[in-house]
Amino acid sequence: MKEPDVIEGMEVVYRKPQTLTATPMHYCPGCSHGVVHKILMEVVDEMGIQDKTVGVAPVGCSVFAYDYMNVDMQEAAHGRASAVATGIRRVLPDTYVFAYQGDGDLAAIGTGETVHTVNRGENILMVFINNGIYGMTGGQMAPTSLLGMKTSTSPYGREAAVNGYPLRITELLAQLPGAYYVTRQSVHTTAAVRKCKKAIEASFRYQTEKRGTCFIEVVANCPSGWKMTPNEANDWLEKNMFPYYPIGDIKAPKQ
Amino acid sequence: MIRGTIVVDTQICKGCELCITACPQDCLELSPGLNQKGYRYAQLKNDTCTGCVNCAIVCPDCAITVYRQAKKPRSVAVTA
Ligand SMILES: Cc1ncc(C[n+]2csc(CCOP(=O)(O)OP(=O)(O)O)c2C)c(N)n1
Ligand code: SF4
Ligand code: SF4
Ligand code: SF4
């Protein structure tokens, strides 16, 4: 890791955490994936659990997450990250385990694994990046795409009669008794990033209590798939995604 | 007023402009020139930076290191 320059009379108050590798991330400019990788790894760094953390990477734009996160990582088949994370956590019960997945991965092809992982109450953290689209493969409609949303497979906008309704899988999962902490966050402003980081911190702490699955949805942007600049995408997200995917805790443990 | 400054890793920056929007002091802009990837990169345009870290928190590529005036003015060795 490159050491920051020393500036006379100044101290470093923010720098890249050592839990991220020096490999430049391949994400499009302004993509939320980078921000979520960063805060996940900041929490691991601050809690001093780098050697006790194992992550599971998905198929999707974040398929190379294992190149960026400087912890033990395992790649899973498309949609199966939570099943792989289940195995890791059961074999190594004192390890902090997280699965990191997009909406195509977690809420389409992997719906079965997702529901049953949470229903079993596996002691893992599931990080769910909901950008309402299949980013990696060219912006196809996802189960989470909003009604009226134009994607490469819904060029005139998503229609309920043909494509069904946008899936609020997070609310669905919160119903399951195995879910311990379920929250929806975003990372499009400084304040939002700080709150999301607190949720990640709490989820890692809860893992040691072995009380069930922690699930964090991050309402994310996909500037390339949405065909917007990063700042436009973040504005669009606030105006269009938040009314359907409201931010906040859906199931919080009683303190 | 607290004084701060930032250093941008100009080869890592992708010119997404999220830091420019996040800066409460309006002290960031994109460079006129390009980096090796072909992106204009973020740079300071004035000396009003307070070291508030907002820009660095929203940067998806961890391209920004933030500095703030040391309590006692001195050169500080950086620890991880
Ligand atoms: C079994 C299988 N089916 C389909 C694909 C093609 N595929 C790759 S990524 C992807 C969807 C990615 O979307 P998402 O999970 O939302 O992640 P994002 O890229 O938006 O971060 C699909 C369908 C695949 N790789 N493997
Ligand atoms: S396609 Fe979308 S999700 Fe994928 S890296 Fe680009 S902006 Fe991010
Ligand atoms: S540290 Fe704060 S004031 Fe300085 S450039 Fe970043 S956002 Fe602006
Ligand atoms: S947020 Fe980061 S990548 Fe984007 S323009 Fe600013 S320094 Fe560059």
XYZ file of C-alpha atoms and ligand atoms in Angstrom:
385
model
C 0.000 0.000 0.000
C 1.391 3.377 -1.027
C 2.092 5.582 1.982
C 0.547 9.041 1.747
C 2.847 12.031 1.276
C 3.997 13.805 4.425
C 2.957 17.453 4.388
C 4.664 19.806 6.831
C 2.323 20.865 9.666
C -0.513 18.625 8.473
C -1.820 15.263 9.634
C -3.612 12.658 7.570
C -7.295 12.503 8.552
C -8.503 10.256 5.764
C -6.742 7.693 3.614
C -7.517 4.494 1.769
C -7.747 1.611 4.285
C -5.041 -1.063 4.144
C -7.837 -3.651 3.871
C -8.258 -2.609 0.228
C -5.568 -3.792 -2.178
C -3.611 -1.415 -4.430
C -5.395 -2.854 -7.497
C -7.392 -0.104 -9.248
C -11.106 -0.980 -9.360
C -12.588 -1.600 -12.807
C -15.978 -0.061 -12.016
C -17.431 2.727 -14.151
C -16.845 6.270 -12.845
C -19.074 7.041 -9.854
C -20.395 3.480 -9.398
C -21.729 2.675 -5.910
C -19.890 -0.671 -5.862
C -16.619 1.146 -5.115
C -18.107 3.066 -2.197
C -19.603 -0.064 -0.615
C -16.331 -2.008 -1.035
C -14.550 0.835 0.701
C -16.804 1.116 3.754
C -17.000 -2.659 4.180
C -13.218 -2.805 4.284
C -12.983 0.281 6.525
C -15.150 -1.516 9.093
C -12.974 -4.652 8.856
C -9.906 -2.449 9.326
C -11.345 -0.489 12.259
C -12.610 -3.630 14.040
C -9.210 -5.301 13.526
C -10.783 -8.451 12.052
C -8.916 -8.652 8.742
C -7.515 -12.132 9.473
C -10.884 -13.389 10.745
C -13.041 -12.213 7.838
C -14.055 -14.178 4.765
C -16.046 -12.635 1.923
C -17.927 -14.305 -0.903
C -17.998 -12.547 -4.287
C -20.907 -12.875 -6.754
C -21.284 -12.931 -10.509
C -22.052 -9.452 -11.755
C -20.011 -6.275 -12.001
C -18.505 -7.014 -8.582
C -17.209 -10.420 -9.694
C -13.637 -9.200 -9.090
C -14.360 -8.040 -5.524
C -11.738 -10.570 -4.409
C -9.063 -8.571 -6.220
C -9.924 -5.413 -4.280
C -10.802 -6.587 -0.786
C -7.697 -7.555 1.146
C -9.338 -10.386 3.113
C -9.867 -14.076 2.341
C -12.414 -14.287 -0.458
C -14.236 -17.032 -2.319
C -15.974 -16.640 -5.686
C -19.410 -18.274 -5.955
C -21.476 -19.389 -8.930
C -24.124 -16.887 -10.062
C -26.667 -16.385 -7.272
C -25.080 -18.860 -4.872
C -22.966 -16.558 -2.693
C -25.134 -16.953 0.415
C -25.030 -20.756 0.112
C -21.237 -20.694 -0.143
C -21.080 -18.251 2.781
C -23.262 -20.664 4.780
C -20.711 -23.429 4.266
C -17.778 -21.234 5.240
C -19.438 -19.948 8.380
C -20.500 -23.436 9.481
C -17.011 -24.861 9.049
C -15.352 -21.805 10.610
C -17.933 -20.627 13.162
C -15.679 -17.956 14.675
C -15.099 -16.241 11.336
C -16.841 -13.075 10.208
C -18.493 -14.030 6.925
C -20.188 -11.810 4.390
C -21.739 -12.404 0.976
C -21.737 -9.500 -1.487
C -24.299 -9.672 -4.306
C -26.126 -7.594 -6.909
C -29.868 -7.657 -7.522
C -29.642 -9.931 -10.570
C -27.517 -12.308 -8.531
C -29.392 -12.207 -5.208
C -32.987 -11.505 -6.261
C -33.251 -13.328 -9.611
C -31.095 -16.403 -10.225
C -30.223 -16.768 -6.524
C -33.676 -16.183 -5.007
C -33.879 -19.754 -3.709
C -30.507 -19.612 -1.948
C -31.272 -16.129 -0.599
C -34.619 -17.083 0.942
C -33.344 -20.307 2.479
C -30.147 -18.773 3.858
C -32.163 -16.154 5.722
C -34.830 -18.680 6.704
C -32.137 -20.857 8.279
C -30.900 -17.787 10.111
C -27.301 -18.299 9.031
C -24.965 -16.093 11.053
C -23.628 -14.159 8.105
C -23.941 -10.659 6.699
C -25.568 -10.402 3.284
C -24.780 -7.192 1.412
C -27.263 -6.624 -1.397
C -26.446 -4.001 -4.033
C -29.745 -2.974 -5.614
C -29.140 -0.860 -8.696
C -32.363 -1.995 -10.386
C -30.571 -3.450 -13.398
C -28.143 -6.108 -14.632
C -25.068 -3.920 -14.889
C -22.422 -6.375 -16.049
C -24.294 -7.878 -18.977
C -25.467 -4.611 -20.521
C -28.325 -3.120 -18.554
C -31.098 -5.718 -18.834
C -34.228 -5.521 -16.679
C -33.851 -6.987 -13.188
C -36.655 -8.115 -10.844
C -35.960 -4.858 -9.007
C -36.268 -2.542 -12.060
C -38.915 0.098 -11.395
C -42.208 0.260 -13.304
C -41.686 2.393 -16.386
C -37.919 2.001 -16.150
C -36.243 1.725 -19.553
C -33.659 -1.022 -19.793
C -32.171 -2.870 -22.760
C -34.832 -5.589 -22.379
C -37.673 -3.160 -21.579
C -36.944 -0.373 -24.074
C -40.444 1.117 -23.638
C -40.323 0.844 -19.865
C -41.175 -2.003 -17.466
C -44.875 -2.902 -17.527
C -46.537 -4.724 -14.622
C -48.878 -6.684 -16.914
C -45.968 -8.176 -18.846
C -43.018 -8.079 -16.435
C -44.598 -8.160 -12.984
C -43.852 -5.736 -10.176
C -40.473 -4.600 -8.845
C -39.499 -7.068 -6.147
C -39.015 -5.712 -2.633
C -37.100 -8.785 -1.572
C -35.725 -7.085 1.513
C -39.215 -6.610 3.030
C -39.980 -10.208 2.114
C -36.875 -11.522 3.871
C -37.575 -9.434 6.983
C -40.688 -11.598 7.547
C -38.563 -14.690 8.069
C -37.801 -15.641 11.666
C -34.147 -16.295 10.740
C -33.611 -12.618 9.876
C -32.039 -10.761 12.809
C -31.210 -7.332 11.396
C -32.609 -6.109 8.080
C -31.990 -2.590 6.828
C -31.998 -0.564 3.629
C -29.295 2.035 3.111
C -27.664 4.046 0.329
C -24.243 5.564 -0.356
C -25.058 8.535 -2.591
C -24.175 11.307 -0.106
C -21.645 11.706 2.695
C -24.371 11.310 5.345
C -25.753 8.198 3.652
C -22.293 6.610 3.451
C -21.770 7.218 7.179
C -25.126 5.605 8.058
C -24.493 2.632 5.800
C -21.110 2.119 7.435
C -22.778 2.073 10.882
C -25.153 -0.636 9.646
C -22.190 -2.733 8.439
C -20.452 -2.234 11.783
C -23.551 -3.360 13.699
C -23.961 -6.393 11.457
C -20.425 -7.600 12.107
C -20.954 -7.141 15.851
C -24.242 -9.097 15.750
C -22.450 -11.988 14.032
C -20.601 -12.814 17.220
C -23.954 -13.094 19.040
C -25.103 -15.812 16.618
C -28.702 -14.620 16.530
C -29.434 -14.891 12.805
C -28.836 -13.321 9.437
C -27.973 -9.647 8.974
C -29.121 -8.247 5.655
C -28.192 -4.833 4.259
C -29.729 -3.640 1.014
C -27.863 -0.722 -0.521
C -29.947 1.272 -2.997
C -27.183 1.852 -5.514
C -26.595 3.644 -8.794
C -25.510 2.254 -12.140
C -24.586 5.343 -14.150
C -23.663 3.301 -17.226
C -26.741 1.082 -17.209
C -29.018 4.024 -16.479
C -27.215 6.105 -19.136
C -26.609 9.064 -16.844
C -23.662 10.917 -15.353
C -22.843 9.790 -11.788
C -24.375 12.957 -10.291
C -27.516 12.596 -12.426
C -27.751 8.946 -11.402
C -27.577 9.843 -7.705
C -30.340 12.455 -8.149
C -32.451 9.971 -10.093
C -31.938 7.381 -7.371
C -33.214 9.746 -4.697
C -36.266 10.804 -6.718
C -37.246 7.433 -8.186
C -35.755 4.568 -6.187
C -36.371 5.919 -2.656
C -40.191 6.187 -2.932
C -40.361 2.467 -3.810
C -37.355 1.347 -1.777
C -37.540 3.524 1.359
C -34.366 3.919 3.412
C -34.193 2.735 7.014
C -34.285 -0.297 9.287
C -36.933 -2.869 8.394
C -36.183 -5.241 11.265
C -33.909 -4.081 14.057
C -32.931 -6.141 17.113
C -34.450 -4.948 20.402
C -31.699 -3.221 22.350
C -10.815 28.450 10.557
C -9.386 24.948 10.311
C -7.115 24.522 7.352
C -6.901 21.370 5.349
C -5.846 20.074 2.007
C -6.226 17.002 -0.138
C -4.013 14.949 -2.416
C -5.724 13.230 -5.337
C -4.211 10.099 -6.863
C -4.562 11.469 -10.372
C -4.006 8.105 -12.082
C -6.721 6.396 -9.995
C -9.322 9.200 -10.274
C -12.038 8.600 -12.878
C -13.405 12.137 -12.955
C -16.852 11.084 -11.703
C -17.359 14.499 -10.035
C -19.077 13.041 -6.944
C -16.446 14.701 -4.747
C -17.116 18.054 -6.405
C -20.817 17.798 -5.486
C -19.990 16.649 -1.946
C -17.559 19.479 -1.139
C -19.251 22.091 1.102
C -16.459 24.612 0.412
C -16.745 24.431 -3.379
C -13.020 23.994 -3.700
C -12.826 21.176 -6.244
C -12.860 21.106 -10.042
C -11.847 18.787 -12.870
C -8.409 19.224 -14.395
C -8.118 20.569 -17.935
C -5.728 17.707 -18.810
C -6.283 13.961 -18.865
C -4.726 11.111 -16.883
C -3.408 7.871 -18.428
C -6.910 6.394 -18.487
C -8.183 9.407 -20.402
C -10.149 10.929 -17.532
C -10.039 14.484 -16.287
C -9.206 14.238 -12.587
C -10.295 16.146 -9.489
C -8.071 18.957 -8.243
C -8.233 21.857 -5.792
C -9.227 25.168 -7.364
C -8.683 27.395 -4.307
C -7.279 27.228 -0.778
C -10.543 27.073 1.181
C -10.314 23.347 1.981
C -11.029 22.595 5.655
C -10.097 18.909 5.569
C -13.706 17.909 6.318
C -13.252 14.570 4.450
C -16.651 14.729 2.677
C -15.036 14.362 -0.749
C -13.034 11.321 0.318
C -16.052 9.613 1.891
C -18.059 9.641 -1.356
C -15.133 8.816 -3.665
C -15.767 5.314 -5.055
C -12.121 4.844 -5.978
C -10.426 5.930 -2.756
C -8.461 8.450 -4.789
C -8.402 11.165 -2.117
C -6.159 11.492 0.935
C -7.236 14.284 3.286
C -4.962 16.338 5.539
C -5.808 18.718 8.355
C -3.656 21.212 10.189
C -1.911 19.355 13.013
C -2.844 20.395 16.573
C 0.739 21.432 17.210
C 2.301 22.478 13.911
C 4.825 19.785 13.104
C 5.583 17.211 10.487
C 3.704 14.025 11.348
C 4.849 10.527 10.487
C 1.942 8.514 9.178
C 0.926 5.267 10.809
C -1.463 2.770 9.295
C -25.589 -19.115 -14.695
C -25.401 -17.781 -15.310
N -26.454 -17.146 -15.884
C -26.312 -15.912 -16.404
C -25.105 -15.291 -16.389
C -24.965 -13.912 -17.018
N -24.880 -12.852 -16.027
C -23.699 -12.379 -15.600
S -23.844 -11.129 -14.502
C -25.536 -11.170 -14.604
C -26.395 -10.229 -13.822
C -25.654 -9.239 -13.016
O -26.514 -8.327 -12.452
P -26.476 -7.908 -10.917
O -26.421 -9.111 -10.047
O -27.619 -6.983 -10.694
O -25.079 -7.185 -10.690
P -24.511 -5.812 -11.284
O -23.723 -6.221 -12.493
O -25.658 -4.908 -11.598
O -23.645 -5.312 -10.191
C -25.946 -12.170 -15.481
C -27.351 -12.451 -15.798
C -24.022 -15.963 -15.776
N -22.809 -15.398 -15.699
N -24.195 -17.196 -15.260
S -22.223 -1.226 -15.274
Fe -23.245 -0.191 -13.581
S -22.962 -1.507 -11.760
Fe -21.478 -2.130 -13.337
S -19.599 -0.998 -12.850
Fe -20.723 0.179 -14.388
S -21.961 1.601 -13.187
Fe -21.279 -0.005 -11.788
S -11.793 17.909 2.541
Fe -13.784 18.946 2.580
S -13.322 21.067 2.041
Fe -11.510 19.866 1.457
S -11.865 19.355 -0.703
Fe -12.687 17.657 0.493
S -14.856 18.136 0.760
Fe -13.824 20.036 0.116
S -14.906 11.210 -6.362
Fe -12.884 10.248 -6.596
S -12.881 9.323 -8.649
Fe -14.586 10.775 -8.559
S -13.732 12.698 -9.374
Fe -13.505 12.773 -7.150
S -11.456 11.945 -6.749
Fe -11.993 11.376 -8.831
